[in-house]
Amino acid sequence: MAEKLLEIQNLKQHFPSSKGTVKAVDGITFDIYKGETLGLVGESGCGKSTTGRSIIRLYNATDGKVLYEGNDVHDKKSRSELLQFNRKMQMIFQDPYASLNPRMTVGDIIAEGIDIHGLAKNRKDRMERVYSLLNTVGLNREHANRYPHEFSGGQRQRIGIARALAVEPEFIIADEPISALDVSIQAQVVNLLKKLQRERGLTYLFIAHDLSMVKYISDRIAVMYFGKIVELATSEELYRNPIHPYTKALLSAIPLPDPDFERKRVRQSYDVTVHDYTNETPSLQEVADGHFVYCSESELIQYQKDYYKS
């Protein structure tokens, strides 16, 4: 059995608004195991990025727990505790244009974490670390003296990856790291992430809305809808046997490189009224081994019948 690295327990992230409370993340529970990639997918506004930002403490959680190696992330208060936590967990942001300081050289951007954590013995060691990181992500040492505006989107995202790697983390949250990139560049960045995972034993939470790319990189996939995890299974299992109607609708929208098939295909829509939770409270339940679905008790019985009949 793989070792649990991260445990999310009933995590809630609510924000006040003029119309009441926005429940961006509304009581989600899941685990991430050491060395795996968990893909988190769903439509824009479903709470994916808020989940990532709450895990890494960019937001203070409204309720629930985030346990990293058994320790509650949101209980850490002292500077030394926060520094130690920040070394273990890093984030790659969605927008490679906005996430890099335009007034800093690439070398200083990458070395920022090295400086904060005092990882370099001297200036020479600092720059050698920067050069090594640039090489790791497919850039070269001459790029250290340049500024972000001199690079393409794909190169900027590589700089963001190098910055995240600089403090030698164990866990990385990749928040839609390829959505702002050209399709031709997306595969390169994903392949780089997979290579780094193999070489460094990294664990990823990979947040995205591109289901085909998520399947390629993820060991397991969690599907999110309006602040809830509605389905969680291995990548192959989720694509082969989707159970929740929302997951089925998402998968039916993935285009295939077959014009004849695409012309005839009927895409499914998701109607939330198919669920009657008037007398039953839904929760994330295990329909099959390792395959969880957000459902009521009566839905669970029906889902299991359908699953084992197929």
Coordinates of C-alpha atoms in Angstrom, one line a residue:
M1 CA 0.0 0.0 0.0
A2 CA 1.4 3.4 -1.0
E3 CA 2.2 5.9 1.7
K4 CA -0.3 8.8 2.2
L5 CA 1.5 12.1 1.7
L6 CA -1.5 14.4 1.9
E7 CA -4.9 14.0 3.5
I8 CA -7.7 16.4 2.8
Q9 CA -10.5 16.1 5.4
N10 CA -13.8 17.9 4.9
L11 CA -12.1 21.0 3.4
K12 CA -14.3 24.0 3.0
Q13 CA -13.4 27.4 1.4
H14 CA -16.2 29.9 1.6
F15 CA -16.1 33.5 0.5
P16 CA -18.5 36.3 1.4
S17 CA -20.2 38.1 -1.6
S18 CA -22.9 40.7 -2.1
K19 CA -25.4 37.8 -2.8
G20 CA -24.5 35.7 0.3
T21 CA -21.8 33.1 0.7
V22 CA -19.9 31.5 -2.2
K23 CA -19.1 27.9 -1.3
A24 CA -16.1 27.5 -3.7
V25 CA -15.0 24.4 -1.9
D26 CA -17.7 22.7 0.1
G27 CA -16.5 19.8 2.3
I28 CA -14.2 17.7 0.1
T29 CA -12.2 14.7 1.3
F30 CA -9.5 12.8 -0.6
D31 CA -5.9 11.5 -0.2
I32 CA -2.8 11.9 -2.3
Y33 CA -0.2 9.1 -2.2
K34 CA 3.6 9.6 -2.3
G35 CA 4.9 9.5 -5.9
E36 CA 1.5 9.7 -7.6
T37 CA -0.2 12.3 -9.8
L38 CA -3.8 13.1 -8.8
G39 CA -5.6 14.9 -11.6
L40 CA -8.3 17.4 -10.4
V41 CA -10.7 18.2 -13.3
G42 CA -13.9 20.1 -13.8
E43 CA -15.4 23.2 -15.5
S44 CA -14.2 26.7 -14.8
G45 CA -15.5 28.0 -11.5
C46 CA -16.0 24.5 -10.0
G47 CA -13.4 25.2 -7.2
K48 CA -10.3 23.4 -8.6
S49 CA -7.8 26.2 -8.2
T50 CA -9.3 27.3 -4.9
T51 CA -8.7 23.8 -3.6
G52 CA -5.0 24.0 -4.6
R53 CA -4.6 27.4 -3.1
S54 CA -6.3 26.3 0.1
I55 CA -4.0 23.2 0.4
I56 CA -0.9 25.4 0.0
R57 CA -2.2 28.0 2.4
L58 CA -2.6 30.9 -0.1
Y59 CA -6.1 30.9 1.4
N60 CA -6.8 30.1 5.1
A61 CA -9.4 27.3 5.0
T62 CA -12.9 28.1 6.3
D63 CA -13.1 24.6 7.8
G64 CA -11.6 21.1 7.6
K65 CA -8.1 19.8 7.7
V66 CA -5.1 19.6 5.3
L67 CA -2.7 17.0 6.7
Y68 CA 0.8 16.8 5.2
E69 CA 2.7 13.8 6.5
G70 CA 0.2 13.7 9.3
N71 CA 0.6 17.4 10.3
D72 CA -2.1 20.0 9.9
V73 CA -0.9 22.6 7.4
H74 CA -3.3 25.3 8.7
D75 CA -2.0 24.8 12.3
K76 CA 1.5 26.0 11.4
K77 CA 2.0 29.4 12.8
S78 CA 5.7 30.2 13.5
R79 CA 8.0 31.4 10.7
S80 CA 10.3 28.4 11.0
E81 CA 7.3 26.0 10.7
L82 CA 6.0 27.9 7.6
L83 CA 9.4 27.9 6.0
Q84 CA 9.8 24.2 6.5
F85 CA 6.4 23.6 5.0
N86 CA 7.0 25.9 2.1
R87 CA 10.1 23.9 1.2
K88 CA 8.2 20.7 1.0
M89 CA 5.2 22.0 -1.0
Q90 CA 5.5 24.3 -4.1
M91 CA 3.1 25.6 -6.8
I92 CA 3.3 26.1 -10.5
F93 CA 0.8 28.7 -11.6
Q94 CA -1.5 28.9 -14.6
D95 CA -0.3 32.1 -16.2
P96 CA 3.4 32.0 -17.1
Y97 CA 3.1 35.7 -18.1
A98 CA 1.7 37.1 -14.8
S99 CA 3.4 34.7 -12.4
L100 CA 7.0 36.0 -13.1
N101 CA 8.2 39.4 -11.8
P102 CA 9.0 41.4 -15.0
R103 CA 11.6 43.5 -13.1
M104 CA 13.7 40.5 -12.0
T105 CA 16.2 38.5 -14.1
V106 CA 15.4 34.9 -14.6
G107 CA 18.4 34.0 -12.4
D108 CA 17.0 36.0 -9.5
I109 CA 13.5 34.6 -10.0
I110 CA 14.7 31.1 -9.7
A111 CA 17.1 31.9 -6.9
E112 CA 14.4 33.6 -4.8
G113 CA 13.5 30.4 -2.9
I114 CA 17.2 29.5 -2.5
D115 CA 17.8 32.9 -0.9
I116 CA 14.8 32.7 1.4
H117 CA 15.7 29.3 2.7
G118 CA 19.5 29.9 2.8
L119 CA 20.3 26.9 0.6
A120 CA 23.4 28.3 -1.1
K121 CA 26.8 28.4 0.6
N122 CA 27.9 31.5 -1.4
R123 CA 27.1 33.4 -4.5
K124 CA 29.0 31.0 -6.7
D125 CA 27.0 28.1 -5.3
R126 CA 23.8 30.1 -5.8
M127 CA 24.5 30.6 -9.5
E128 CA 25.5 27.0 -10.0
R129 CA 22.2 25.9 -8.6
V130 CA 20.4 28.3 -10.9
Y131 CA 22.4 27.0 -14.0
S132 CA 21.6 23.4 -13.0
L133 CA 17.9 24.1 -12.7
L134 CA 17.8 25.9 -16.1
N135 CA 19.5 22.9 -17.6
T136 CA 17.0 20.6 -15.9
V137 CA 14.0 22.3 -17.5
G138 CA 15.5 22.5 -20.9
L139 CA 17.0 26.0 -20.9
N140 CA 20.6 27.1 -20.7
R141 CA 22.8 29.2 -18.4
E142 CA 22.8 32.2 -20.7
H143 CA 19.1 32.6 -20.0
A144 CA 19.8 33.5 -16.3
N145 CA 20.6 37.2 -17.1
R146 CA 17.6 37.8 -19.3
Y147 CA 14.1 39.1 -18.3
P148 CA 10.8 37.2 -18.6
H149 CA 9.5 39.3 -21.5
E150 CA 12.3 37.9 -23.6
F151 CA 10.8 34.4 -23.5
S152 CA 7.9 32.5 -25.1
G153 CA 5.0 31.2 -23.0
G154 CA 6.4 27.7 -22.9
Q155 CA 9.8 28.9 -21.9
R156 CA 8.3 31.1 -19.1
Q157 CA 6.4 28.1 -17.8
R158 CA 9.7 26.2 -17.7
I159 CA 11.2 29.0 -15.7
G160 CA 8.2 28.7 -13.3
I161 CA 8.9 25.0 -13.0
A162 CA 12.6 25.7 -12.3
R163 CA 11.6 28.2 -9.6
A164 CA 9.3 25.6 -7.9
L165 CA 12.1 23.0 -8.0
A166 CA 14.7 25.3 -6.5
V167 CA 13.9 24.5 -2.9
E168 CA 13.8 20.7 -3.6
P169 CA 10.1 20.1 -2.8
E170 CA 8.4 16.8 -2.4
F171 CA 4.9 17.9 -3.5
I172 CA 4.0 20.2 -6.3
I173 CA 0.5 21.7 -7.1
A174 CA 0.4 22.4 -10.8
D175 CA -2.6 24.8 -11.3
E176 CA -3.6 24.5 -14.9
P177 CA 0.1 24.8 -16.0
I178 CA -0.6 24.2 -19.7
S179 CA -3.9 26.0 -20.3
A180 CA -2.3 29.3 -21.4
L181 CA 0.1 27.5 -23.8
D182 CA -0.2 26.5 -27.5
V183 CA -1.2 22.9 -28.0
S184 CA 2.2 22.1 -29.5
I185 CA 3.9 23.3 -26.4
Q186 CA 1.5 21.6 -23.9
A187 CA 2.8 18.1 -24.5
Q188 CA 6.4 19.3 -24.0
V189 CA 5.6 20.8 -20.6
V190 CA 3.6 17.7 -19.5
N191 CA 6.4 15.4 -20.6
L192 CA 8.9 17.5 -18.7
L193 CA 6.7 17.2 -15.5
K194 CA 6.6 13.4 -16.0
K195 CA 10.4 13.2 -16.4
L196 CA 11.0 15.3 -13.3
Q197 CA 8.6 13.1 -11.3
R198 CA 10.5 10.0 -12.3
E199 CA 13.9 11.5 -11.6
R200 CA 13.0 13.3 -8.3
G201 CA 10.3 11.2 -6.9
L202 CA 7.8 14.1 -6.9
T203 CA 4.1 13.9 -6.1
Y204 CA 1.7 16.1 -8.1
L205 CA -1.8 17.6 -7.8
F206 CA -2.4 18.3 -11.4
I207 CA -5.3 20.8 -11.9
A208 CA -6.8 21.1 -15.4
H209 CA -9.9 21.1 -17.5
D210 CA -8.4 19.2 -20.5
L211 CA -9.5 15.7 -19.7
S212 CA -7.4 14.0 -22.4
M213 CA -4.2 15.6 -21.0
V214 CA -5.2 14.7 -17.5
K215 CA -5.6 11.1 -18.4
Y216 CA -2.1 11.1 -19.9
I217 CA -0.4 12.4 -16.8
S218 CA -2.5 11.2 -13.9
D219 CA -2.6 8.0 -11.9
R220 CA -6.0 8.8 -10.4
I221 CA -8.5 11.5 -11.3
A222 CA -10.9 13.4 -9.1
V223 CA -13.9 15.2 -10.9
M224 CA -15.1 18.4 -9.2
Y225 CA -18.5 20.0 -9.7
F226 CA -19.6 23.2 -7.8
G227 CA -17.3 22.7 -4.8
K228 CA -17.8 18.9 -4.5
I229 CA -15.8 15.9 -5.6
V230 CA -18.4 13.9 -7.5
E231 CA -16.2 11.0 -8.7
L232 CA -12.7 9.7 -7.9
A233 CA -11.0 6.7 -9.5
T234 CA -7.9 5.6 -11.3
S235 CA -7.4 7.2 -14.7
E236 CA -8.1 4.1 -16.7
E237 CA -11.1 3.2 -14.6
L238 CA -12.7 6.6 -14.8
Y239 CA -12.5 6.7 -18.5
R240 CA -13.6 3.1 -19.0
N241 CA -16.4 3.1 -16.4
P242 CA -17.6 6.6 -15.6
I243 CA -20.5 6.5 -13.1
H244 CA -21.6 10.0 -12.1
P245 CA -23.8 11.7 -14.8
Y246 CA -21.6 14.8 -14.6
T247 CA -18.4 12.7 -15.4
K248 CA -20.2 11.1 -18.3
A249 CA -21.2 14.5 -19.7
L250 CA -17.5 15.7 -19.3
L251 CA -16.1 12.7 -21.1
S252 CA -18.7 12.9 -23.9
A253 CA -17.4 16.4 -24.7
I254 CA -13.8 15.2 -25.4
P255 CA -13.3 15.6 -29.2
L256 CA -11.8 12.6 -31.1
P257 CA -9.7 12.9 -34.3
D258 CA -12.3 11.2 -36.4
P259 CA -14.6 13.6 -38.4
D260 CA -17.1 10.9 -39.3
F261 CA -17.5 9.9 -35.6
E262 CA -17.7 13.5 -34.5
R263 CA -20.5 14.3 -36.9
K264 CA -22.7 11.5 -35.6
R265 CA -21.8 11.6 -31.9
V266 CA -24.4 12.8 -29.5
R267 CA -22.9 14.7 -26.5
Q268 CA -24.5 14.2 -23.1
S269 CA -25.6 17.1 -20.9
Y270 CA -25.8 17.1 -17.2
D271 CA -29.1 17.8 -15.5
V272 CA -28.6 18.2 -11.7
T273 CA -32.3 17.5 -11.2
V274 CA -31.7 13.8 -11.8
H275 CA -30.7 13.7 -8.2
D276 CA -33.3 13.7 -5.5
Y277 CA -31.7 14.5 -2.2
T278 CA -34.8 15.7 -0.4
N279 CA -34.8 12.8 2.0
E280 CA -31.3 11.5 1.6
T281 CA -28.0 13.2 2.3
P282 CA -25.4 12.4 -0.4
S283 CA -21.7 11.7 0.4
L284 CA -18.6 10.3 -1.4
Q285 CA -19.1 6.6 -1.3
E286 CA -17.2 3.6 -2.7
V287 CA -19.2 2.0 -5.5
A288 CA -16.4 -0.4 -6.5
D289 CA -12.9 -1.0 -5.3
G290 CA -11.1 2.4 -5.3
H291 CA -13.9 4.0 -7.3
F292 CA -15.8 6.7 -5.3
V293 CA -18.9 8.6 -6.3
Y294 CA -20.9 11.4 -4.7
C295 CA -24.3 9.9 -4.2
S296 CA -27.2 9.0 -1.8
E297 CA -27.8 5.5 -0.4
S298 CA -30.4 4.7 -3.0
E299 CA -28.2 6.0 -5.8
L300 CA -25.3 3.9 -4.5
I301 CA -27.5 0.7 -4.8
Q302 CA -28.4 1.6 -8.4
Y303 CA -24.9 2.6 -9.4
Q304 CA -23.5 -0.7 -8.0
K305 CA -26.2 -2.7 -9.9
D306 CA -25.3 -0.9 -13.1
Y307 CA -21.5 -1.2 -12.5
Y308 CA -21.5 -4.9 -11.9
K309 CA -24.0 -5.6 -14.7
S310 CA -21.8 -3.8 -17.3

